[in-house]
CSV table of C-alpha atoms and ligand atoms in Angstrom, one decimal:
chain,number,residue,atom,x,y,z
A,3,MET,CA,31.4,40.6,-36.8
A,4,PRO,CA,30.5,41.5,-33.0
A,5,PRO,CA,32.9,40.1,-30.5
A,6,ALA,CA,32.2,36.5,-29.6
A,7,SER,CA,30.4,36.1,-26.4
A,8,THR,CA,28.6,33.4,-24.5
A,9,PRO,CA,24.9,34.2,-23.9
A,10,PRO,CA,23.8,34.3,-20.2
A,11,ASP,CA,22.7,31.0,-19.0
A,12,HIS,CA,18.9,30.4,-18.9
A,13,PRO,CA,18.8,27.0,-17.2
A,14,PRO,CA,17.8,24.4,-17.9
A,15,ARG,CA,17.4,25.5,-21.7
A,16,ALA,CA,20.9,26.6,-22.0
A,17,ALA,CA,21.8,22.9,-22.4
A,18,LYS,CA,19.8,22.7,-25.8
A,19,ALA,CA,21.6,24.0,-28.9
A,20,TRP,CA,18.3,25.7,-29.9
A,21,GLY,CA,17.2,26.7,-26.4
A,22,GLY,CA,17.3,30.6,-26.7
A,23,VAL,CA,13.7,31.2,-27.5
A,24,PHE,CA,12.3,28.9,-25.1
A,25,ARG,CA,11.0,29.7,-21.6
A,26,GLU,CA,10.2,26.3,-20.4
A,27,PRO,CA,12.0,23.1,-20.3
A,28,THR,CA,11.4,20.3,-22.8
A,29,ASP,CA,9.0,17.7,-21.4
A,30,GLN,CA,11.2,14.5,-20.8
A,31,ARG,CA,8.6,12.4,-22.8
A,32,VAL,CA,9.4,14.6,-25.7
A,33,GLU,CA,13.0,14.2,-25.2
A,34,ARG,CA,12.7,10.5,-25.3
A,35,PHE,CA,10.4,10.4,-28.3
A,36,THR,CA,12.4,12.7,-30.3
A,37,GLU,CA,16.0,11.5,-29.5
A,38,SER,CA,17.9,9.7,-32.3
A,39,VAL,CA,21.2,9.5,-30.5
A,40,SER,CA,20.4,5.9,-29.6
A,41,PHE,CA,21.0,5.0,-33.2
A,42,ASP,CA,22.6,7.9,-35.0
A,43,ARG,CA,25.7,7.5,-32.9
A,44,ARG,CA,27.0,5.2,-35.5
A,45,LEU,CA,27.5,8.4,-37.6
A,46,ALA,CA,29.9,9.7,-35.1
A,47,ASP,CA,32.9,9.2,-37.4
A,48,ASP,CA,31.2,10.8,-40.4
A,49,ASP,CA,30.0,13.8,-38.4
A,50,ILE,CA,33.6,14.4,-37.1
A,51,ASP,CA,35.0,14.0,-40.6
A,52,GLY,CA,32.4,16.5,-41.9
A,53,SER,CA,32.9,19.0,-39.0
A,54,ILE,CA,36.8,18.9,-39.5
A,55,ALA,CA,36.4,19.7,-43.3
A,56,HIS,CA,33.9,22.4,-42.4
A,57,THR,CA,36.2,23.9,-39.8
A,58,ARG,CA,39.1,24.0,-42.3
A,59,MET,CA,37.0,25.8,-44.8
A,60,LEU,CA,35.9,28.3,-42.0
A,61,ALA,CA,39.5,28.9,-41.5
A,62,ALA,CA,40.4,29.3,-45.3
A,63,THR,CA,37.6,31.9,-45.5
A,64,GLY,CA,38.4,33.7,-42.4
A,65,LEU,CA,35.3,32.9,-40.7
A,66,VAL,CA,37.3,31.4,-37.8
A,67,SER,CA,41.1,31.9,-37.2
A,68,VAL,CA,43.6,29.1,-38.2
A,69,SER,CA,44.5,28.6,-34.5
A,70,GLU,CA,40.8,28.2,-33.7
A,71,ALA,CA,40.3,25.7,-36.5
A,72,ASP,CA,43.3,23.9,-35.2
A,73,ALA,CA,42.0,23.7,-31.6
A,74,ILE,CA,38.6,22.5,-33.0
A,75,THR,CA,40.2,19.8,-35.1
A,76,GLN,CA,42.4,18.6,-32.3
A,77,ALA,CA,39.4,18.6,-29.9
A,78,LEU,CA,37.1,16.7,-32.5
A,79,GLU,CA,39.8,14.0,-32.8
A,80,GLU,CA,40.0,13.7,-29.0
A,81,ILE,CA,36.2,13.2,-28.9
A,82,ARG,CA,36.5,10.7,-31.8
A,83,ALA,CA,38.9,8.8,-29.6
A,84,ASP,CA,36.6,9.0,-26.5
A,85,ILE,CA,33.6,7.7,-28.5
A,86,ARG,CA,35.6,4.9,-30.0
A,87,ALA,CA,37.0,4.0,-26.5
A,88,GLY,CA,33.4,4.0,-24.9
A,89,ARG,CA,34.3,6.9,-22.7
A,90,PHE,CA,31.7,9.2,-24.2
A,91,GLU,CA,28.6,9.9,-22.3
A,92,PHE,CA,25.4,9.9,-24.2
A,93,THR,CA,22.0,11.4,-23.1
A,94,VAL,CA,18.6,11.7,-24.6
A,95,SER,CA,18.5,15.3,-23.5
A,96,ARG,CA,21.0,16.1,-26.4
A,97,GLU,CA,18.8,14.6,-29.0
A,98,ASP,CA,21.4,13.4,-31.6
A,99,ILE,CA,25.0,12.7,-32.3
A,100,HIS,CA,25.5,16.0,-33.8
A,101,LEU,CA,24.6,18.0,-30.8
A,102,HIS,CA,26.6,15.6,-28.6
A,103,ILE,CA,29.6,16.1,-30.4
A,104,GLU,CA,29.2,19.8,-30.4
A,105,ALA,CA,28.4,20.0,-26.8
A,106,ALA,CA,31.5,18.0,-26.1
A,107,LEU,CA,33.5,20.4,-28.2
A,108,THR,CA,32.1,23.4,-26.4
A,109,ALA,CA,32.8,21.8,-23.1
A,110,ARG,CA,36.4,21.7,-24.0
A,111,LEU,CA,36.9,24.9,-26.0
A,112,GLY,CA,34.3,27.3,-24.8
A,113,ASP,CA,33.6,30.1,-27.3
A,114,THR,CA,35.8,28.6,-29.9
A,115,GLY,CA,33.7,25.4,-29.8
A,116,ARG,CA,30.7,27.5,-30.2
A,117,LYS,CA,32.0,28.7,-33.7
A,118,LEU,CA,31.9,25.3,-35.3
A,119,HIS,CA,28.3,25.5,-36.4
A,120,THR,CA,29.0,28.7,-38.3
A,121,ALA,CA,27.3,28.6,-41.7
A,122,ARG,CA,25.8,25.1,-41.1
A,123,SER,CA,22.5,23.7,-40.3
A,124,ARG,CA,21.9,20.2,-38.7
A,125,ASN,CA,19.9,19.7,-42.0
A,126,ASP,CA,22.8,19.9,-44.3
A,127,GLN,CA,25.0,18.5,-41.6
A,128,VAL,CA,23.0,15.2,-41.3
A,129,ALA,CA,22.5,14.9,-45.0
A,130,THR,CA,26.2,15.1,-45.5
A,131,ASP,CA,27.0,12.6,-42.7
A,132,LEU,CA,24.5,10.1,-44.0
A,133,ARG,CA,26.1,10.4,-47.5
A,134,LEU,CA,29.6,9.8,-45.9
A,135,HIS,CA,28.3,6.8,-44.2
A,136,CYS,CA,26.6,5.4,-47.2
A,137,ARG,CA,29.7,6.0,-49.3
A,138,ARG,CA,31.7,3.9,-46.9
A,139,ALA,CA,29.1,1.3,-46.7
A,140,ILE,CA,28.8,1.0,-50.4
A,141,ASP,CA,32.5,0.4,-50.7
A,142,ARG,CA,32.4,-2.3,-47.8
A,143,LEU,CA,29.3,-4.1,-49.4
A,144,ASP,CA,31.1,-4.0,-52.9
A,145,ALA,CA,34.1,-5.7,-51.4
A,146,GLY,CA,31.9,-8.2,-49.7
A,147,LEU,CA,30.0,-9.0,-52.8
A,148,ALA,CA,33.3,-9.4,-54.7
A,149,GLU,CA,34.5,-11.9,-52.1
A,150,VAL,CA,31.2,-13.9,-52.5
A,151,GLN,CA,31.8,-13.9,-56.3
A,152,ARG,CA,35.5,-15.0,-55.7
A,153,ALA,CA,34.1,-18.0,-53.7
A,154,PHE,CA,31.8,-18.9,-56.6
A,155,VAL,CA,34.5,-18.7,-59.0
A,156,GLY,CA,36.8,-20.9,-56.9
A,157,PHE,CA,33.8,-23.5,-56.7
A,158,ALA,CA,33.5,-23.4,-60.4
A,159,GLU,CA,37.3,-24.1,-60.8
A,160,ARG,CA,37.1,-26.9,-58.4
A,161,GLU,CA,34.3,-28.5,-60.1
A,162,ASP,CA,35.6,-28.3,-63.5
A,163,GLY,CA,33.9,-30.7,-65.9
A,164,VAL,CA,31.3,-31.8,-63.5
A,165,VAL,CA,27.8,-32.2,-65.3
A,166,ILE,CA,24.6,-31.7,-63.3
A,167,PRO,CA,20.9,-31.6,-64.2
A,168,GLY,CA,19.8,-28.1,-65.1
A,169,TYR,CA,16.1,-27.3,-64.1
A,170,THR,CA,13.3,-25.3,-65.4
A,171,HIS,CA,10.1,-25.2,-63.4
A,172,LEU,CA,12.0,-27.2,-60.9
A,173,ARG,CA,11.8,-30.1,-63.3
A,174,ARG,CA,14.9,-31.7,-65.1
A,175,ALA,CA,15.6,-29.9,-68.2
A,176,GLN,CA,18.9,-30.0,-69.8
A,177,PRO,CA,22.3,-31.0,-68.4
A,178,VAL,CA,24.7,-28.2,-67.6
A,179,LEU,CA,28.2,-27.9,-66.3
A,180,ALA,CA,28.2,-27.2,-62.5
A,181,ALA,CA,30.6,-24.4,-63.2
A,182,HIS,CA,28.2,-22.6,-65.5
A,183,GLN,CA,25.4,-22.7,-62.9
A,184,LEU,CA,27.8,-21.3,-60.3
A,185,LEU,CA,28.8,-18.5,-62.4
A,186,CYS,CA,25.1,-17.5,-62.8
A,187,TRP,CA,25.4,-15.9,-59.4
A,188,CYS,CA,28.6,-14.1,-60.3
A,189,GLU,CA,26.5,-12.4,-63.0
A,190,ARG,CA,23.8,-11.3,-60.8
A,191,LEU,CA,26.0,-10.2,-58.0
A,192,GLN,CA,28.0,-8.2,-60.6
A,193,ARG,CA,24.9,-6.4,-61.6
A,194,ASP,CA,24.4,-5.6,-58.0
A,195,ARG,CA,27.9,-4.3,-57.7
A,196,ASP,CA,27.3,-2.2,-60.9
A,197,ARG,CA,24.3,-0.7,-59.3
A,198,LEU,CA,26.2,0.0,-56.2
A,199,ALA,CA,28.8,2.0,-58.3
A,200,ASP,CA,26.0,3.8,-60.0
A,201,CYS,CA,24.3,4.6,-56.7
A,202,ARG,CA,27.6,5.8,-55.3
A,203,ARG,CA,28.0,8.3,-58.1
A,204,ARG,CA,24.7,10.1,-56.9
A,205,THR,CA,25.6,9.5,-53.3
A,206,ASN,CA,28.9,11.3,-53.6
A,207,VAL,CA,27.5,14.7,-54.0
A,208,LEU,CA,28.0,17.4,-51.2
A,209,PRO,CA,25.0,18.8,-49.3
A,210,LEU,CA,26.9,20.9,-46.8
A,211,GLY,CA,26.7,24.5,-47.4
A,212,SER,CA,23.0,24.3,-48.1
A,213,GLY,CA,22.2,25.6,-44.7
A,214,ALA,CA,18.8,24.8,-43.3
A,215,LEU,CA,17.4,25.2,-46.8
A,216,ALA,CA,18.3,28.6,-48.3
A,217,GLY,CA,22.1,28.6,-48.1
A,218,THR,CA,24.0,31.2,-46.0
A,219,SER,CA,24.8,34.9,-46.3
A,220,LEU,CA,28.3,34.1,-44.9
A,221,PRO,CA,31.2,33.8,-47.3
A,222,ILE,CA,31.7,30.0,-47.4
A,223,ASP,CA,33.6,28.0,-49.8
A,224,ARG,CA,31.8,24.8,-50.7
A,225,GLU,CA,34.3,23.7,-53.2
A,226,HIS,CA,36.9,23.6,-50.4
A,227,VAL,CA,34.7,21.4,-48.3
A,228,ARG,CA,33.9,19.2,-51.5
A,229,VAL,CA,37.6,18.5,-52.1
A,230,SER,CA,38.4,17.7,-48.3
A,231,LEU,CA,35.7,15.2,-48.3
A,232,GLY,CA,36.2,13.7,-51.6
A,233,PHE,CA,32.8,14.4,-53.0
A,234,ASP,CA,32.5,14.6,-56.8
A,235,ALA,CA,30.3,17.5,-56.9
A,236,VAL,CA,28.6,20.2,-54.8
A,237,ALA,CA,24.8,19.9,-54.6
A,238,ALA,CA,23.2,22.5,-57.0
A,239,ASN,CA,20.1,23.4,-55.1
A,240,SER,CA,20.1,23.9,-51.4
A,241,ILE,CA,16.4,23.2,-50.9
A,242,ASP,CA,16.7,19.9,-52.7
A,243,ALA,CA,20.1,19.0,-51.0
A,244,ALA,CA,18.9,19.4,-47.5
A,245,SER,CA,16.1,16.8,-47.7
A,246,ASP,CA,17.2,14.7,-50.6
A,247,ARG,CA,17.3,11.1,-49.7
A,248,ASP,CA,17.2,9.4,-53.0
A,249,PHE,CA,20.7,8.1,-52.4
A,250,ALA,CA,19.3,6.2,-49.3
A,251,CYS,CA,16.4,4.6,-51.3
A,252,GLU,CA,18.7,3.7,-54.0
A,253,LEU,CA,21.2,2.0,-51.6
A,254,ALA,CA,18.3,0.2,-49.8
A,255,PHE,CA,17.0,-1.0,-53.2
A,256,VAL,CA,20.4,-2.4,-54.3
A,257,VAL,CA,20.7,-4.1,-51.0
A,258,ALA,CA,17.2,-5.6,-51.3
A,259,LEU,CA,17.8,-6.9,-54.8
A,260,ALA,CA,21.3,-8.3,-53.8
A,261,GLY,CA,19.4,-9.8,-50.9
A,262,VAL,CA,17.0,-11.4,-53.3
A,263,HIS,CA,19.6,-12.9,-55.4
A,264,LEU,CA,21.3,-14.4,-52.4
A,265,SER,CA,18.0,-15.6,-51.1
A,266,GLN,CA,17.5,-17.3,-54.5
A,267,TRP,CA,20.9,-18.8,-54.2
A,268,ALA,CA,20.3,-20.0,-50.6
A,269,GLU,CA,17.0,-21.6,-51.7
A,270,GLU,CA,18.7,-23.4,-54.6
A,271,TRP,CA,21.5,-24.7,-52.3
A,272,ILE,CA,18.9,-25.8,-49.5
A,273,LEU,CA,17.1,-27.9,-52.1
A,274,TRP,CA,20.4,-29.2,-53.6
A,275,SER,CA,21.7,-30.2,-50.3
A,276,THR,CA,18.4,-32.2,-49.3
A,277,GLU,CA,18.7,-36.0,-49.1
A,278,GLU,CA,16.1,-35.9,-52.1
A,279,PHE,CA,18.5,-34.0,-54.4
A,280,GLY,CA,21.9,-35.0,-52.7
A,281,PHE,CA,23.9,-32.7,-55.0
A,282,LEU,CA,25.7,-30.8,-52.4
A,283,ARG,CA,27.5,-31.5,-49.2
A,284,LEU,CA,27.5,-28.3,-47.0
A,285,PRO,CA,30.3,-27.8,-44.5
A,286,GLU,CA,29.2,-29.2,-41.2
A,287,THR,CA,30.7,-26.1,-39.5
A,288,PHE,CA,28.2,-24.1,-41.3
A,289,CYS,CA,25.2,-26.2,-40.3
A,290,THR,CA,23.3,-26.5,-37.0
A,291,GLY,CA,21.3,-29.3,-35.3
A,292,SER,CA,18.0,-30.1,-33.8
A,293,SER,CA,17.3,-30.1,-30.1
A,294,ILE,CA,14.9,-32.9,-30.5
A,295,MET,CA,15.8,-34.9,-33.5
A,296,PRO,CA,19.4,-36.2,-33.0
A,297,GLN,CA,20.1,-37.0,-36.7
A,298,LYS,CA,19.3,-33.6,-38.0
A,299,ILE,CA,22.0,-31.5,-39.7
A,300,ASN,CA,20.2,-28.4,-40.8
A,301,PRO,CA,21.1,-25.6,-43.3
A,302,ASP,CA,20.1,-22.7,-41.0
A,303,VAL,CA,22.6,-20.4,-42.4
A,304,LEU,CA,21.1,-20.7,-45.8
A,305,GLU,CA,17.5,-20.4,-44.5
A,306,LEU,CA,18.6,-17.1,-42.8
A,307,VAL,CA,20.3,-15.8,-45.8
A,308,ARG,CA,16.9,-16.2,-47.5
A,309,GLY,CA,15.0,-15.1,-44.4
A,310,LYS,CA,16.9,-11.9,-43.8
A,311,SER,CA,16.3,-10.7,-47.4
A,312,ALA,CA,12.6,-10.1,-46.2
A,313,ARG,CA,13.8,-7.3,-43.9
A,314,THR,CA,15.9,-5.5,-46.6
A,315,ILE,CA,12.8,-5.4,-48.7
A,316,GLY,CA,10.8,-4.1,-45.9
A,317,ASN,CA,13.3,-1.5,-45.2
A,318,LEU,CA,13.3,-0.2,-48.8
A,319,GLN,CA,9.4,0.1,-48.4
A,320,ALA,CA,9.7,2.0,-45.0
A,321,LEU,CA,12.0,4.5,-46.8
A,322,LEU,CA,9.9,5.2,-49.8
A,323,VAL,CA,6.7,5.5,-47.7
A,324,LEU,CA,8.5,7.9,-45.2
A,325,LEU,CA,9.3,10.1,-48.2
A,326,LYS,CA,6.3,10.0,-50.2
A,327,GLY,CA,4.3,12.6,-48.1
A,328,LEU,CA,7.0,15.1,-47.4
A,329,PRO,CA,7.1,18.6,-48.6
A,330,THR,CA,10.3,19.9,-49.7
A,331,ALA,CA,13.3,20.9,-47.3
A,332,TYR,CA,13.9,19.3,-43.9
A,333,ASN,CA,11.1,17.7,-41.9
A,334,ARG,CA,11.8,15.7,-38.8
A,335,ASP,CA,10.3,12.6,-40.4
A,336,LEU,CA,13.7,12.4,-42.1
A,337,GLN,CA,15.2,11.2,-38.8
A,338,GLU,CA,13.4,8.0,-39.5
A,339,ASP,CA,15.5,7.2,-42.6
A,340,LYS,CA,18.3,5.8,-40.5
A,341,GLN,CA,17.2,2.6,-38.9
A,342,PRO,CA,15.9,1.0,-42.0
A,343,LEU,CA,19.0,2.1,-44.0
A,344,PHE,CA,21.4,0.9,-41.3
A,345,ASP,CA,19.6,-2.3,-40.9
A,346,SER,CA,19.8,-3.0,-44.6
A,347,ILE,CA,23.4,-2.4,-44.7
A,348,ASP,CA,24.1,-4.5,-41.5
A,349,THR,CA,22.0,-7.2,-42.8
A,350,LEU,CA,23.7,-7.4,-46.3
A,351,GLU,CA,27.1,-7.2,-44.6
A,352,ALA,CA,26.3,-10.0,-42.4
A,353,VAL,CA,24.9,-12.1,-45.3
A,354,VAL,CA,27.8,-11.7,-47.6
A,355,GLY,CA,30.3,-12.2,-44.6
A,356,ILE,CA,28.8,-15.8,-44.0
A,357,ALA,CA,28.2,-16.6,-47.7
A,358,ALA,CA,31.7,-16.6,-48.9
A,359,PRO,CA,33.1,-19.0,-46.4
A,360,LEU,CA,30.0,-21.4,-46.7
A,361,ILE,CA,30.5,-21.4,-50.5
A,362,ALA,CA,34.3,-22.1,-50.1
A,363,GLY,CA,33.4,-25.1,-47.9
A,364,THR,CA,30.8,-26.8,-49.9
A,365,ARG,CA,31.4,-29.6,-52.3
A,366,PHE,CA,29.4,-31.4,-54.9
A,367,ASP,CA,28.5,-35.0,-54.1
A,368,ARG,CA,30.0,-36.0,-57.5
A,369,GLU,CA,29.1,-39.6,-57.2
A,370,ARG,CA,25.5,-38.9,-56.4
A,371,VAL,CA,25.0,-36.4,-59.2
A,372,ARG,CA,26.8,-38.8,-61.6
A,373,SER,CA,24.6,-41.8,-60.8
A,374,GLY,CA,21.3,-39.8,-61.2
A,375,LEU,CA,22.3,-37.9,-64.2
A,376,GLU,CA,20.7,-40.0,-66.9
A,377,ARG,CA,17.2,-39.8,-65.2
A,378,GLY,CA,14.9,-37.5,-66.7
A,379,HIS,CA,15.8,-37.6,-70.3
A,380,LEU,CA,17.9,-34.5,-70.0
A,381,ASP,CA,19.5,-35.3,-73.5
A,382,ALA,CA,16.0,-34.9,-75.4
A,383,THR,CA,16.6,-31.4,-76.6
A,384,SER,CA,20.2,-32.4,-77.7
A,385,LEU,CA,18.5,-35.2,-79.7
A,386,MET,CA,15.9,-32.9,-81.2
A,387,GLU,CA,18.8,-30.4,-82.3
A,388,ALA,CA,20.5,-33.3,-84.0
A,389,LEU,CA,17.3,-34.1,-85.9
A,390,ILE,CA,17.2,-30.3,-86.9
A,391,ALA,CA,20.7,-30.6,-88.1
A,392,ASP,CA,19.8,-33.5,-90.3
A,393,GLY,CA,17.2,-31.3,-91.9
A,394,VAL,CA,14.0,-32.1,-89.9
A,395,PRO,CA,11.7,-29.1,-89.3
A,396,GLN,CA,12.0,-28.2,-85.6
A,397,ARG,CA,8.2,-28.9,-84.8
A,398,THR,CA,8.5,-32.3,-86.4
A,399,ALA,CA,11.8,-33.0,-84.7
A,400,HIS,CA,10.2,-31.9,-81.3
A,401,GLU,CA,7.2,-34.2,-81.9
A,402,THR,CA,9.4,-37.1,-82.9
A,403,VAL,CA,11.5,-36.9,-79.9
A,404,GLY,CA,8.5,-36.4,-77.8
A,405,HIS,CA,7.3,-40.0,-79.2
A,406,LEU,CA,10.6,-41.5,-78.5
A,407,VAL,CA,10.7,-40.1,-74.8
A,408,ARG,CA,7.0,-41.6,-74.5
A,409,GLU,CA,8.3,-45.0,-75.7
A,410,ALA,CA,11.4,-44.7,-73.4
A,411,LEU,CA,9.1,-43.9,-70.5
A,412,SER,CA,6.9,-46.9,-71.2
A,413,HIS,CA,9.9,-49.2,-70.8
A,414,GLY,CA,11.3,-47.4,-68.0
A,415,ILE,CA,14.6,-46.7,-69.8
A,416,ALA,CA,16.9,-43.8,-71.0
A,417,LEU,CA,16.6,-42.5,-74.7
A,418,GLY,CA,20.0,-44.0,-75.3
A,419,GLU,CA,18.7,-47.5,-74.3
A,420,LEU,CA,16.1,-47.5,-77.2
A,421,SER,CA,17.2,-49.8,-80.0
A,422,ASP,CA,17.6,-48.6,-83.5
A,423,VAL,CA,14.6,-50.6,-84.5
A,424,GLN,CA,12.5,-48.8,-81.9
A,425,CYS,CA,13.9,-45.5,-83.0
A,426,THR,CA,13.4,-46.1,-86.8
A,427,ARG,CA,9.6,-46.8,-85.9
A,428,HIS,CA,9.3,-43.2,-84.7
A,429,HIS,CA,11.8,-41.6,-87.1
A,430,PRO,CA,12.3,-43.3,-90.5
A,431,GLY,CA,15.5,-41.3,-91.1
A,432,TRP,CA,17.1,-42.6,-87.8
A,433,HIS,CA,20.7,-43.4,-88.1
A,434,PRO,CA,23.2,-44.6,-85.3
A,435,GLY,CA,25.1,-41.4,-85.8
A,436,LEU,CA,22.3,-39.5,-84.0
A,437,ARG,CA,23.5,-41.5,-80.8
A,438,SER,CA,26.4,-39.0,-80.5
A,439,ALA,CA,23.7,-36.6,-79.2
A,440,LEU,CA,22.5,-38.8,-76.4
A,441,GLY,CA,23.8,-38.9,-72.7
A,442,ALA,CA,24.0,-35.8,-70.5
A,443,ALA,CA,27.8,-35.3,-70.9
A,444,ARG,CA,27.7,-35.5,-74.8
A,445,ALA,CA,24.7,-33.0,-74.7
A,446,VAL,CA,26.8,-30.6,-72.8
A,447,GLU,CA,29.9,-31.2,-75.2
A,448,ARG,CA,27.7,-30.5,-78.3
A,449,MET,CA,26.7,-27.0,-77.2
A,450,ARG,CA,28.3,-24.3,-79.1
A,451,SER,CA,26.5,-21.0,-78.7
A,452,ALA,CA,28.2,-18.1,-77.0
A,453,GLY,CA,27.4,-18.0,-73.3
A,454,SER,CA,26.2,-21.6,-73.4
A,455,THR,CA,27.0,-24.3,-71.0
A,456,ALA,CA,29.6,-25.7,-73.7
A,457,PRO,CA,32.8,-26.6,-72.0
A,458,ALA,CA,34.7,-23.9,-74.0
A,459,SER,CA,32.3,-21.2,-73.2
A,460,VAL,CA,32.3,-22.0,-69.5
A,461,ALA,CA,36.1,-22.1,-69.5
A,462,GLU,CA,36.1,-18.8,-71.0
A,463,GLN,CA,33.6,-17.6,-68.3
A,464,VAL,CA,35.7,-18.9,-65.5
A,465,ALA,CA,39.0,-17.3,-66.8
A,466,ALA,CA,37.2,-14.0,-67.4
A,467,TRP,CA,35.8,-13.9,-63.9
A,468,ARG,CA,39.2,-14.9,-62.4
A,469,ASP,CA,40.8,-12.2,-64.4
A,470,ARG,CA,38.4,-9.6,-63.3
A,471,LEU,CA,38.2,-10.6,-59.5
A,472,GLY,CA,41.6,-11.7,-58.7
A,473,PRO,CA,42.4,-14.3,-56.0
A,474,SER,CA,40.3,-14.5,-52.8
A,475,SER,CA,41.7,-12.3,-50.0
B,512,LIG,N1,18.6,14.0,-35.7
B,512,LIG,C1,18.2,14.8,-36.8
B,512,LIG,C2,17.9,13.9,-38.1
B,512,LIG,O1,18.4,12.9,-37.9
B,512,LIG,C3,19.0,15.9,-37.2
B,512,LIG,C4,18.6,16.9,-38.0
B,512,LIG,C5,17.7,17.8,-37.1
B,512,LIG,N2,17.3,19.0,-37.7
B,512,LIG,C6,16.3,19.8,-37.2
B,512,LIG,N3,16.0,20.8,-37.8
B,512,LIG,N4,15.6,19.3,-36.2
B,512,LIG,O2,17.2,14.0,-39.0
C-alpha cells in the first residue's frame, strides 16, 4: 500500500468526504435539501458500534495497525460521549450522521481517522446501522408489549369470576368471563411479539462488507464483524444487502398491526367506560377534562392510542411506496426510509408505555355489570344447547328458543321468568331441569369446550399466561 497521506486541501470541497472530483462548492440549498443528519443522528450509537467492530476487523486483517485501531476505538467512544452529552456540533454541510462521526474522528486523529472508511461504503454502513437500530427497537417493543400483556393478566386475575355480556355486531350475544375477554388481547399481542421475533431473524443479518454494491478487493473478514456485532449471518449478496429494506417494512408492518390491535382494545374500552355501558372505571389520573364542560372526564389516552395507530399504518405505506420503483443497489431515495420507521417505533413505544399503567389502574364496575347482566337474553344459546342435549335437532331447538325469546320480549321479561306453562306451549318436551341452562352465570358455567369461556378453561388460560409472562416489572 502507498504511504498514507492527506491530499492537498481544495477548499471548500475538502470538507466533503466525497469532495475530490468537484471544482465548485455545493449549493447551500442542495445541502439543506439532501441532509439527513437532522433525523439520522439517532443512529449515532449504532454507527459507532458498527465502526468499532469494523475497525477491530481492519486490525485483525492487517488493514490498519492494532495501535491505530485502539486510537480509533477510543476516539469513537469519546465522540459517543460528546454526542450523548450534547457537546457535539451538527451541521447540514456534513450531510448525515456517518460523515459527522468520521469528520470528528479525523479532526482528532488526522490520517489515522482517515483510515476508518477502508473497505466500507456508506451504503453498507447505513444498512448495518439501521439493522442494529431496528434490532434494539424490536427488543424494546417486545418488552413493552409483554408489559401490556402482564397488565391484562393482572386485570384478569383481579376480576376472577366476574361475568360480563359478550358482544357480536356490538349487540349482546352470550355471557363471558371478564378474564376471558381480557386475555383475548394477550393472544393478539402475543402474535405481534411472535412476528417481532420472526422479523428480528431477518433483520439480524450483516450487510457490512458489501461495499457500495460490489464488495471489496481488500482482504476483509466479514465473519469477524458478524461475531462482534452479534449478527446471525453475513448477507450473501452484496447488491441485495446494500439496499435491502425488507426488514424495515416488516418492522413497520408488525408495528402497524400491533397498533391496530391496541386501537381495537382502546375502542372497546372507550365504549365500555361510557355512561351508557358503564362496565369500566378508568383511572382518573389517566383521563383528561374539557375546557368548556366542567363535568367531563374524557378517555383521551385511549382515543390517542386509537388515533396514533393511523400514523403507523401510513408509515408502512410510505415505506412500501418508497421501495416499489427502485432499481437494485443504493439510491438516495433510501434515505427516506428513516423517518417513517423511526416514527412507527416511537409511536408504538409511547402507546405501550401508557397502555400498561392505564390497564393496571382500571376496574370493572361490578355492581353495574351485574345489575344489567340479565338484559338481552344472553342465555338463549345456552338454552338452545340444553334442548340439543335433550335430543332436539339444532334447527328446531334454535327456532323453539326464538319463539321463547319472542314470548319473553312481549312481556318484557327474561327467559328465566317465563312460566313452565308458557315454555311448554312452545316446547312440549319442556321440563324444569332445562332451567339450569338459564341465567348468565349458569350459561358460563355450562361451557365445556377447550378455549371457551368455561371457568376451568379461563383459569387454565390465566395460569398459562402468568407462567409464560412472569410478574410485572
Ligand atoms: N444518509 C444516507 C442514507 O441515509 C447515507 C447513505 C448515503 N450513500 C450515498 N451513496 N450517498 O441513506
